[in-house]
mmCIF file of C-alpha atoms in Angstrom:
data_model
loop_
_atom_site.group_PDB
_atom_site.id
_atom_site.type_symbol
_atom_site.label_atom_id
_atom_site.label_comp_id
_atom_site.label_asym_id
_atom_site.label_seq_id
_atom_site.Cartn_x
_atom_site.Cartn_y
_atom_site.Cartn_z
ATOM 1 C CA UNK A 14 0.000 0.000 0.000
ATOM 2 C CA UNK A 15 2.575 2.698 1.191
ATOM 3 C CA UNK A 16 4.378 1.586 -2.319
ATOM 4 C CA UNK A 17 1.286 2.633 -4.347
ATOM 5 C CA UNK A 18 1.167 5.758 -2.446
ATOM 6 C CA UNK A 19 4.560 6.581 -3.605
ATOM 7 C CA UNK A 20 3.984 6.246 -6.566
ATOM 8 C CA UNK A 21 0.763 7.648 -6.802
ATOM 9 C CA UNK A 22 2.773 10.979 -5.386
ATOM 10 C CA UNK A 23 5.501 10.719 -7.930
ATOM 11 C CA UNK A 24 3.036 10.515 -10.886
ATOM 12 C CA UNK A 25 1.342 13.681 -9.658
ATOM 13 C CA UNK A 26 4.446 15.712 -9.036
ATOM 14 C CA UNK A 27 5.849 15.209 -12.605
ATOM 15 C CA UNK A 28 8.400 13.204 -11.709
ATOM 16 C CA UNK A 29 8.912 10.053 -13.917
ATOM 17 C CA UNK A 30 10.281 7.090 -12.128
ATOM 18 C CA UNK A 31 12.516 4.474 -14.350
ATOM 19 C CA UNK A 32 13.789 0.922 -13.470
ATOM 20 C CA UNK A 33 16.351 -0.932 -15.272
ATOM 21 C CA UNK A 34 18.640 -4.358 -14.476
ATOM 22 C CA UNK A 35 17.640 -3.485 -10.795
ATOM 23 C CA UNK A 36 18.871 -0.101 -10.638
ATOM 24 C CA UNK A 37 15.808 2.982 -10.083
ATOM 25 C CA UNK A 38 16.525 5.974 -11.547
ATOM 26 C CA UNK A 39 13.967 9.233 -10.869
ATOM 27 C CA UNK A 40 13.833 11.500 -13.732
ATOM 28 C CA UNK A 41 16.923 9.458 -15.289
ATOM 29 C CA UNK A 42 15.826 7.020 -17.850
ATOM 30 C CA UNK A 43 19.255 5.109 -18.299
ATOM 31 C CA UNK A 44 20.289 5.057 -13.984
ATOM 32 C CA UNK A 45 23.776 3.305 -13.813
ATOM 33 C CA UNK A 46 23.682 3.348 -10.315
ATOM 34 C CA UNK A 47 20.947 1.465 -7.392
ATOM 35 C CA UNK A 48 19.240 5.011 -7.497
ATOM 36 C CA UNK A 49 20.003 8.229 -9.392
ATOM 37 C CA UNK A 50 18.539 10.720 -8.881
ATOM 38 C CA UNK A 51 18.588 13.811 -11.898
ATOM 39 C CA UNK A 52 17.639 16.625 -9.665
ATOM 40 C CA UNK A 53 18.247 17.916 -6.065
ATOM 41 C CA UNK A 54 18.608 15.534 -2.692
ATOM 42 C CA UNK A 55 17.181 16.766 0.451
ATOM 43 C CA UNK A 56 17.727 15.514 4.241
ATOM 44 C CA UNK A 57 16.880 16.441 7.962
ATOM 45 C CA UNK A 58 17.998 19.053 8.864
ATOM 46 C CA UNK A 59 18.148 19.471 12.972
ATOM 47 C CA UNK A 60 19.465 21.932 15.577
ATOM 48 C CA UNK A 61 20.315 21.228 19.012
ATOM 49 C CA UNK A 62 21.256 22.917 22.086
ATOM 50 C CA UNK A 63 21.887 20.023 24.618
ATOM 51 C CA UNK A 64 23.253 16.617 24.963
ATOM 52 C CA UNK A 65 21.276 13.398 23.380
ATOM 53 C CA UNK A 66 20.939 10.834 21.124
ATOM 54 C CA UNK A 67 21.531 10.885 17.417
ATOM 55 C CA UNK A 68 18.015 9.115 16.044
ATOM 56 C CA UNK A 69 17.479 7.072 13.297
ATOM 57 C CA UNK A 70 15.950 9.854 11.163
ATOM 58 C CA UNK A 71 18.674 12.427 11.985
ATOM 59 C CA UNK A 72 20.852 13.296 8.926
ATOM 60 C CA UNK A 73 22.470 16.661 9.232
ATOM 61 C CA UNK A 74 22.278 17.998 13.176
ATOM 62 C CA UNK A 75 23.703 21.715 13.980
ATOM 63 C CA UNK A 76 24.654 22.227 17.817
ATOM 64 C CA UNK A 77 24.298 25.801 18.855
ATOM 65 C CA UNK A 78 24.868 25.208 22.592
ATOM 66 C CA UNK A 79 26.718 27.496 24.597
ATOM 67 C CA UNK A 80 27.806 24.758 26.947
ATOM 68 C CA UNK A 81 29.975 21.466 26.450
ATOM 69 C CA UNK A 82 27.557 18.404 24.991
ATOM 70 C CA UNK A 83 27.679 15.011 23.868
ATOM 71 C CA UNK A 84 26.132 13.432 21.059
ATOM 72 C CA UNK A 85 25.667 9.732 20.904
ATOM 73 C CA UNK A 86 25.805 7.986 18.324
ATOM 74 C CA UNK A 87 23.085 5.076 17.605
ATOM 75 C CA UNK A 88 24.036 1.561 18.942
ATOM 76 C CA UNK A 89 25.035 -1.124 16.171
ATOM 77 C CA UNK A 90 22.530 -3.630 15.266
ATOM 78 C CA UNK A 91 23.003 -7.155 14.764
ATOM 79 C CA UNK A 92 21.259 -9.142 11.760
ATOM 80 C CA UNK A 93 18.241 -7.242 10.853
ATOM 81 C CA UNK A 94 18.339 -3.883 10.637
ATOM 82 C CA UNK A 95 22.199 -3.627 10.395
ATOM 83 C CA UNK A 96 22.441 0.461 9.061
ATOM 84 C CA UNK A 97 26.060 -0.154 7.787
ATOM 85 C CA UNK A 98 26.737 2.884 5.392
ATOM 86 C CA UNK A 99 24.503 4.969 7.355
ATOM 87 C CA UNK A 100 26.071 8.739 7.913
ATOM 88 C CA UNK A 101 25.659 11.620 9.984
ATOM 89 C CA UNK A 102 26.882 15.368 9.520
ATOM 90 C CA UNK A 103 27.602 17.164 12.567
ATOM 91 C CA UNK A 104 28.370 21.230 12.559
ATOM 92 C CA UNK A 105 29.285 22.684 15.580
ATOM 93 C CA UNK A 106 27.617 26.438 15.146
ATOM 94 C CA UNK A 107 27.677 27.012 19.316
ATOM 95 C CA UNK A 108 30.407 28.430 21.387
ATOM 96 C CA UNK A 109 31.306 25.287 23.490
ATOM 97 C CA UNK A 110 32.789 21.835 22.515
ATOM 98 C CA UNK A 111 30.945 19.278 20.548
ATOM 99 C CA UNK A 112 31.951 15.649 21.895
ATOM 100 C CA UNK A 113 30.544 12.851 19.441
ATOM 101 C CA UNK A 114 30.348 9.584 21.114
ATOM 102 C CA UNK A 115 30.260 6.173 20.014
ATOM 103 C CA UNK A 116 27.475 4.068 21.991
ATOM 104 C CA UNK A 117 28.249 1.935 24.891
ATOM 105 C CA UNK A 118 31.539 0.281 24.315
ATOM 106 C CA UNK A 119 31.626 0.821 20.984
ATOM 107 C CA UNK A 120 34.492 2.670 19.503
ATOM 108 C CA UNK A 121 35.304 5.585 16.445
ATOM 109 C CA UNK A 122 37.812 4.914 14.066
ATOM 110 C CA UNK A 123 39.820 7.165 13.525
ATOM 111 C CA UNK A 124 42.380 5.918 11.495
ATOM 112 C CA UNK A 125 44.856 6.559 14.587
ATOM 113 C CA UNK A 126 44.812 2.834 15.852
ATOM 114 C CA UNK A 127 42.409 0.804 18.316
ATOM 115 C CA UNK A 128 39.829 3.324 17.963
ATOM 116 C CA UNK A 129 38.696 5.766 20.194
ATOM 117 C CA UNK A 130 35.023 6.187 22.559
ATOM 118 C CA UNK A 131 34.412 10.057 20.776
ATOM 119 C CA UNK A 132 35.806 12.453 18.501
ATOM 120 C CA UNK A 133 35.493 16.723 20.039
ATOM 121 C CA UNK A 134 34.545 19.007 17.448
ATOM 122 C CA UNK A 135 35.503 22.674 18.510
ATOM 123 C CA UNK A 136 33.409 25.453 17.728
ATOM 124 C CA UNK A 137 33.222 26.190 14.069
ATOM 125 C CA UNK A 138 34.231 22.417 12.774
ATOM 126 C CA UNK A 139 32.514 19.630 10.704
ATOM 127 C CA UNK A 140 32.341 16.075 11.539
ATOM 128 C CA UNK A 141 31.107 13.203 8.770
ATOM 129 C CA UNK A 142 30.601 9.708 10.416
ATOM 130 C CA UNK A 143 29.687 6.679 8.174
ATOM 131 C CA UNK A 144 28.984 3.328 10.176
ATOM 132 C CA UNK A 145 31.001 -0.166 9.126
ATOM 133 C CA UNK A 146 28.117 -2.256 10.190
ATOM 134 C CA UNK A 147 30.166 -3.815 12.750
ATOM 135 C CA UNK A 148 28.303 -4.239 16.337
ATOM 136 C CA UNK A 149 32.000 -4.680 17.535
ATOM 137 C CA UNK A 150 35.293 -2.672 18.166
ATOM 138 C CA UNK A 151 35.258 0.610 15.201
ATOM 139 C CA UNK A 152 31.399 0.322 14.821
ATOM 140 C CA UNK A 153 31.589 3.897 13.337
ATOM 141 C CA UNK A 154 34.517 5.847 11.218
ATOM 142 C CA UNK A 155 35.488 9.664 11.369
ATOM 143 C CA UNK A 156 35.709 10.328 7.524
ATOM 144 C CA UNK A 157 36.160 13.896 8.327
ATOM 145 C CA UNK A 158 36.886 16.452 11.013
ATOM 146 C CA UNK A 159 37.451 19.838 9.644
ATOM 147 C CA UNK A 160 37.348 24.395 10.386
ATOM 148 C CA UNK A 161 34.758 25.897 7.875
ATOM 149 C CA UNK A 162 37.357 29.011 7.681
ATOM 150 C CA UNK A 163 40.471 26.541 7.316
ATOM 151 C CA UNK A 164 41.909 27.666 10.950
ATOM 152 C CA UNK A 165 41.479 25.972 13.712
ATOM 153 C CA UNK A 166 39.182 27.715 17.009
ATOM 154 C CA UNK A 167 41.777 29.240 19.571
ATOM 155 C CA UNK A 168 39.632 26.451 22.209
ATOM 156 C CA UNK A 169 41.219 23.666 20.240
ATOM 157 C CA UNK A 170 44.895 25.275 19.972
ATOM 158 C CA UNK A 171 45.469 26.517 23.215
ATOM 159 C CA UNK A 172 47.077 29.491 22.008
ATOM 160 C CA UNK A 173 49.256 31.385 24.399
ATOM 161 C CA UNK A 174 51.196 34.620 24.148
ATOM 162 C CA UNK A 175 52.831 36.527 26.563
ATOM 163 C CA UNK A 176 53.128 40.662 26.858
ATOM 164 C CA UNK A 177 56.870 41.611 26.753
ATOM 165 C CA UNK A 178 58.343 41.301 30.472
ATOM 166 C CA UNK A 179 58.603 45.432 31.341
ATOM 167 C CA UNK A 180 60.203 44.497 34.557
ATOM 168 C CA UNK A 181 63.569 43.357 34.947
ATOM 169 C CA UNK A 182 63.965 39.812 36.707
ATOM 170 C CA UNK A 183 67.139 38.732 38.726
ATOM 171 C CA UNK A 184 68.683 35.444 38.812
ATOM 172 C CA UNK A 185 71.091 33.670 40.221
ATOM 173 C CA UNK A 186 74.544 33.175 38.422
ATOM 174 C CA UNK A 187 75.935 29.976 37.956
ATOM 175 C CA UNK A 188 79.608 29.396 39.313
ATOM 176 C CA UNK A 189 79.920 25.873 39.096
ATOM 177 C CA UNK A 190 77.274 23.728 37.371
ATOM 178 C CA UNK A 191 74.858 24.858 35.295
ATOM 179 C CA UNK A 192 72.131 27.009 37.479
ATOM 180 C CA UNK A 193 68.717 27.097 35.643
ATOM 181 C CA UNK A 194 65.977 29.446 36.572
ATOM 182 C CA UNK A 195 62.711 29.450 35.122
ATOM 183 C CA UNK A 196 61.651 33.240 33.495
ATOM 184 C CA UNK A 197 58.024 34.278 34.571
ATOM 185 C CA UNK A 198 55.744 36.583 32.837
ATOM 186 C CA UNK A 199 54.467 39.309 35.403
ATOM 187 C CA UNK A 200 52.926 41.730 33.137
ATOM 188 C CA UNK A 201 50.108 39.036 31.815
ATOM 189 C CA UNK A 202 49.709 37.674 28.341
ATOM 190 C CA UNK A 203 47.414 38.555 25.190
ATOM 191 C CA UNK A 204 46.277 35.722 24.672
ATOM 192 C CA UNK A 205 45.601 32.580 27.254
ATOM 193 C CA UNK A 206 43.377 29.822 26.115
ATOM 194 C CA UNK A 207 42.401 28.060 29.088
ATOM 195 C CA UNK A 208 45.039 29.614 30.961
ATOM 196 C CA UNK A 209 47.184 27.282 29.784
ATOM 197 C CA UNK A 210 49.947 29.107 30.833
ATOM 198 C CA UNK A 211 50.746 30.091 34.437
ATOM 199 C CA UNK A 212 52.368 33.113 34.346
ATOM 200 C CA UNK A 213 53.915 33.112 37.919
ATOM 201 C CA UNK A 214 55.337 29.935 37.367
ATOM 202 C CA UNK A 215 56.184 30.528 33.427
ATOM 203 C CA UNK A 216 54.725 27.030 32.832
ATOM 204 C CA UNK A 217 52.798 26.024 29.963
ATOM 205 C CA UNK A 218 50.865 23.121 31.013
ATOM 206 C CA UNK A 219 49.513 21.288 28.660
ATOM 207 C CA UNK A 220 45.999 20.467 28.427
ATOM 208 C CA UNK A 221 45.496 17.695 25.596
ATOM 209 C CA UNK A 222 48.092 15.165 24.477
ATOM 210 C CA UNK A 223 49.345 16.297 21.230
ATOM 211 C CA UNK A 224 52.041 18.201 19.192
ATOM 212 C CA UNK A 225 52.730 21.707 20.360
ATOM 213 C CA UNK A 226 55.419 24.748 19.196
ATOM 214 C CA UNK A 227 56.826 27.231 21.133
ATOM 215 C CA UNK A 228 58.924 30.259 20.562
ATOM 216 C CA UNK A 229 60.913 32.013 22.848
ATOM 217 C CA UNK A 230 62.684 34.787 23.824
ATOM 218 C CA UNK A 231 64.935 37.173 26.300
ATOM 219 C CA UNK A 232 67.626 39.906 26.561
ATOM 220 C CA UNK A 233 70.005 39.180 28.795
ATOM 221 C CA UNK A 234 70.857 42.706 30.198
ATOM 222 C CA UNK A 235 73.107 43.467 33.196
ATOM 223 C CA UNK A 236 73.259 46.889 31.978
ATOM 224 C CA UNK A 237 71.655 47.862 35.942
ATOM 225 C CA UNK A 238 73.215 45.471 37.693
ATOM 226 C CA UNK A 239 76.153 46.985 40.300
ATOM 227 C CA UNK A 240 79.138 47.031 38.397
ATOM 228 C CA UNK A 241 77.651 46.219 35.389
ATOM 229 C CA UNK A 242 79.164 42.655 35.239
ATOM 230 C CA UNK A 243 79.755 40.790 31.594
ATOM 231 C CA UNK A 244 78.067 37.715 30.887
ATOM 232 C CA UNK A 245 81.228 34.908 30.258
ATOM 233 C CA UNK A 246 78.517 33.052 28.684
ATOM 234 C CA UNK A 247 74.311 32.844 28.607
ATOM 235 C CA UNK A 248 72.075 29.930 27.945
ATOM 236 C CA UNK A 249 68.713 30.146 26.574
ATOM 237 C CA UNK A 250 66.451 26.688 27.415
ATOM 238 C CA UNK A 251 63.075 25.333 26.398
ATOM 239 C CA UNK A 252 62.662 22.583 29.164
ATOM 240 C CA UNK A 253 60.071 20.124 29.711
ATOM 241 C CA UNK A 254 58.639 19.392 32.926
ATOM 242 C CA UNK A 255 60.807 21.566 34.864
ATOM 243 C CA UNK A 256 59.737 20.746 38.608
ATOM 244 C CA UNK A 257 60.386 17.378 37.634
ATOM 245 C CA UNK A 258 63.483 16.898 35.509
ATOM 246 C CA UNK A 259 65.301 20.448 35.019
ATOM 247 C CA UNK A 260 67.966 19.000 33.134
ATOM 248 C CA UNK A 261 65.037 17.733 30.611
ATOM 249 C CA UNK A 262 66.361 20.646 27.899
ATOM 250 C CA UNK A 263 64.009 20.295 24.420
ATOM 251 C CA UNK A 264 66.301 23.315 22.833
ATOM 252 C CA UNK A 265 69.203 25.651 23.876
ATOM 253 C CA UNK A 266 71.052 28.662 22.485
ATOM 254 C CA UNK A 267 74.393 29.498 23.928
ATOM 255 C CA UNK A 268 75.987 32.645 23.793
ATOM 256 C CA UNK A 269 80.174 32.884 24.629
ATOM 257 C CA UNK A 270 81.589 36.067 26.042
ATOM 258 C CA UNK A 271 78.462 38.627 24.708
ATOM 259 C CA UNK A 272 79.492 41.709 27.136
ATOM 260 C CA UNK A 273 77.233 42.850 29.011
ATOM 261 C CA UNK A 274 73.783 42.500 27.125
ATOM 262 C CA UNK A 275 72.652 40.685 24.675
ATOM 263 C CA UNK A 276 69.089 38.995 22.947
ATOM 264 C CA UNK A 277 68.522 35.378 22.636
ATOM 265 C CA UNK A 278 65.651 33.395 21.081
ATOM 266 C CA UNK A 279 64.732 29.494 20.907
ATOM 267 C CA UNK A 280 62.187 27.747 19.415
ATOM 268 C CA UNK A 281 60.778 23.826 19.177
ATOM 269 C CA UNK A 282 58.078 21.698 18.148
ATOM 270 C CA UNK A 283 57.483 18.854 20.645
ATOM 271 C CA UNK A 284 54.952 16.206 21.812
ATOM 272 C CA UNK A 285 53.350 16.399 25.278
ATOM 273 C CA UNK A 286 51.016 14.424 27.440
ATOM 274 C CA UNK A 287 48.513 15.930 29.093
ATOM 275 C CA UNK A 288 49.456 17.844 32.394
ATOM 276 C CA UNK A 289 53.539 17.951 30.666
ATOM 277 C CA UNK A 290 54.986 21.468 31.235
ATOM 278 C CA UNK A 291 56.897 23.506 29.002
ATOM 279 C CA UNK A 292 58.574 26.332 30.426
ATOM 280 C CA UNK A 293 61.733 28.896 29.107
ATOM 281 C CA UNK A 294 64.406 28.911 31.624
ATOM 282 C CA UNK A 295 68.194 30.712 31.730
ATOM 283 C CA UNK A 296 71.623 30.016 32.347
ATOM 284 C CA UNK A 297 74.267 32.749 32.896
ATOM 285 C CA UNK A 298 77.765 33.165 34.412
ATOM 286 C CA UNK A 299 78.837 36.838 34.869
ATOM 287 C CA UNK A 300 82.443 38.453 35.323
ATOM 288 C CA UNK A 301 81.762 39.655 38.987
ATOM 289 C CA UNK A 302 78.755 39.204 41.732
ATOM 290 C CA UNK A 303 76.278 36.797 42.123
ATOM 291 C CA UNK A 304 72.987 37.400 40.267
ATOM 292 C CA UNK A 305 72.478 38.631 36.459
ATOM 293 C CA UNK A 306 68.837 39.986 35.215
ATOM 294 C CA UNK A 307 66.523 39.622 31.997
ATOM 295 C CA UNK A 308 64.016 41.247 30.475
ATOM 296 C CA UNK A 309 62.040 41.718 27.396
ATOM 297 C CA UNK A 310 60.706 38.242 28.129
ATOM 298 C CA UNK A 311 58.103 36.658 26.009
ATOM 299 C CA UNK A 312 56.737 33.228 25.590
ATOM 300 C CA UNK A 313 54.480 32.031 22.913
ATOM 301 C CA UNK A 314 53.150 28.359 21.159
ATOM 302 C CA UNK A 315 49.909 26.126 20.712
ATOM 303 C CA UNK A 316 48.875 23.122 19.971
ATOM 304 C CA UNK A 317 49.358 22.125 15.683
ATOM 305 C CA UNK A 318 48.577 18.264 16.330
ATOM 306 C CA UNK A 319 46.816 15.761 17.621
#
């Protein structure tokens, strides 16, 4: 009956249905594929605010919420009624983070190993899930998580930049072995997703695993010093997980003999696990006294991978 009706419908609208070796064809005499459709293709379309359930007639679902949710994907099904090739779209249009979970135990694949329980899609990004028919393991695969402008949303980067260091900061000279003390930031930052970085300490902490850069830099300046002291040499560190393992140095510049002042930079790209520090630190032995100072200190990185 609901057949007829359908066709019924189709024969009123002007369209012209076609059939051939098993394939169906609307408004295509000669269809090459199961269906083919000459003309537009229209889906559901649904917004949310709030964390649910993905439903069996979602196709396309926009989350505007202002807070963190969680989507869930449907659970496989065994035998009859297996949906493999299903797909959902996913836009995140909110402010907040979009987490889109797999059901139960079931896992994502994201082509990154075992699988993993959801995929976050930061304000601003696409996601485009396709199920295997599986009801095991990878029941669903990510077949694409991407920015609508091309750049990824500061929330997902966990940019950081510090404002210039105004204020001088004195540290201990090394006479013996190397003496490394960690540069702070007192006069804030521009930029602190998630206050990543702890500007008392000078520690970035990270807050995902992932690849991060960072890009340093000081002046070395005991031009107010008492006596005005040369530097016999200055060190310039990126370490990782200073209160831990100081001597944990990712890059260094080292400056011989450089008088009295002189600017340093470093830079790296490294991986970190969540809660891992980065932080800049410096190394100087001077011609008289017991301290040297910096200033014109500035930090700055994010996160570039997963």
């Amino acid at each position: 009956m609901k057949i007829h009706f359908i066709f019924i419908l189709l024969l009123f609208s002007g369209i012209t249905l076609y059939s051939q070796t098993g394939n169906v064809g609307i408004d295509n005499p000669s269809p090459g594929s199961k269906l083919t459709v000459n003309g537009s293709f229209a889906a559901t379309y649904r917004q949310v605010s709030t964390s649910g359930t993905v439903g069996i007639n979602d196709y396309y679902l926009a989350y505007n919420g202002g807070t963190n949710g969680t989507l869930t994907l449907p659970a496989a099904i065994n035998g009859f009624g297996n949906f493999i090739g299903r797909t959902y779209h996913f836009k995140n249009t909110g402010t907040a983070i979009l987490s889109i979970t797999a059901n139960g135990t079931e896992l994502i694949d994201n082509q990154s190993g075992a699988g993993i329980s959801s995929v976050d899609v930061p304000a601003g990004y696409y996601a485009f899930f396709i199920s295997k028919g599986t009801t095991t393991g990878t029941t669903w695969e990510l077949i694409l998580l991407s920015s609508s402008d091309n750049l990824p949303a500061a929330a997902s980067t966990y940019a950081f930049s510090t404002v210039s260091t105004t204020t001088r900061q004195t540290l201990p000279a090394t006479t013996g072995p190397y003496l490394g003390s960690e540069i702070i930031y007192p006069q804030g930052t521009v930029l602190n997703t998630g206050n990543a970085l702890n500007t008392s300490t000078g520690r970035f902490t990270a807050p995902t695993n992932g690849y991060y850069m960072f890009y340093g830099s000081t002046q070395f300046d005991n031009s107010l010093v008492s006596g005005t002291p040369t530097f016999n040499f200055t060190v310039l560190y990126l370490i990782k997980n200073f209160s831990t393992t100081p001597n944990n140095v990712l890059v260094q510049s080292f400056q011989p003999n450089p008088g009295s002042l002189v600017g340093v930079n470093v830079s790296c790209i490294t991986y970190l696990n969540a809660g891992e520090t980065v932080s800049m630190a410096g190394v100087a032995a001077v011609s008289s006294g017991s301290v040297y100072q910096v200033i014109v200190s500035s930090l700055y990185g994010y996160k570039i991978a997963n």
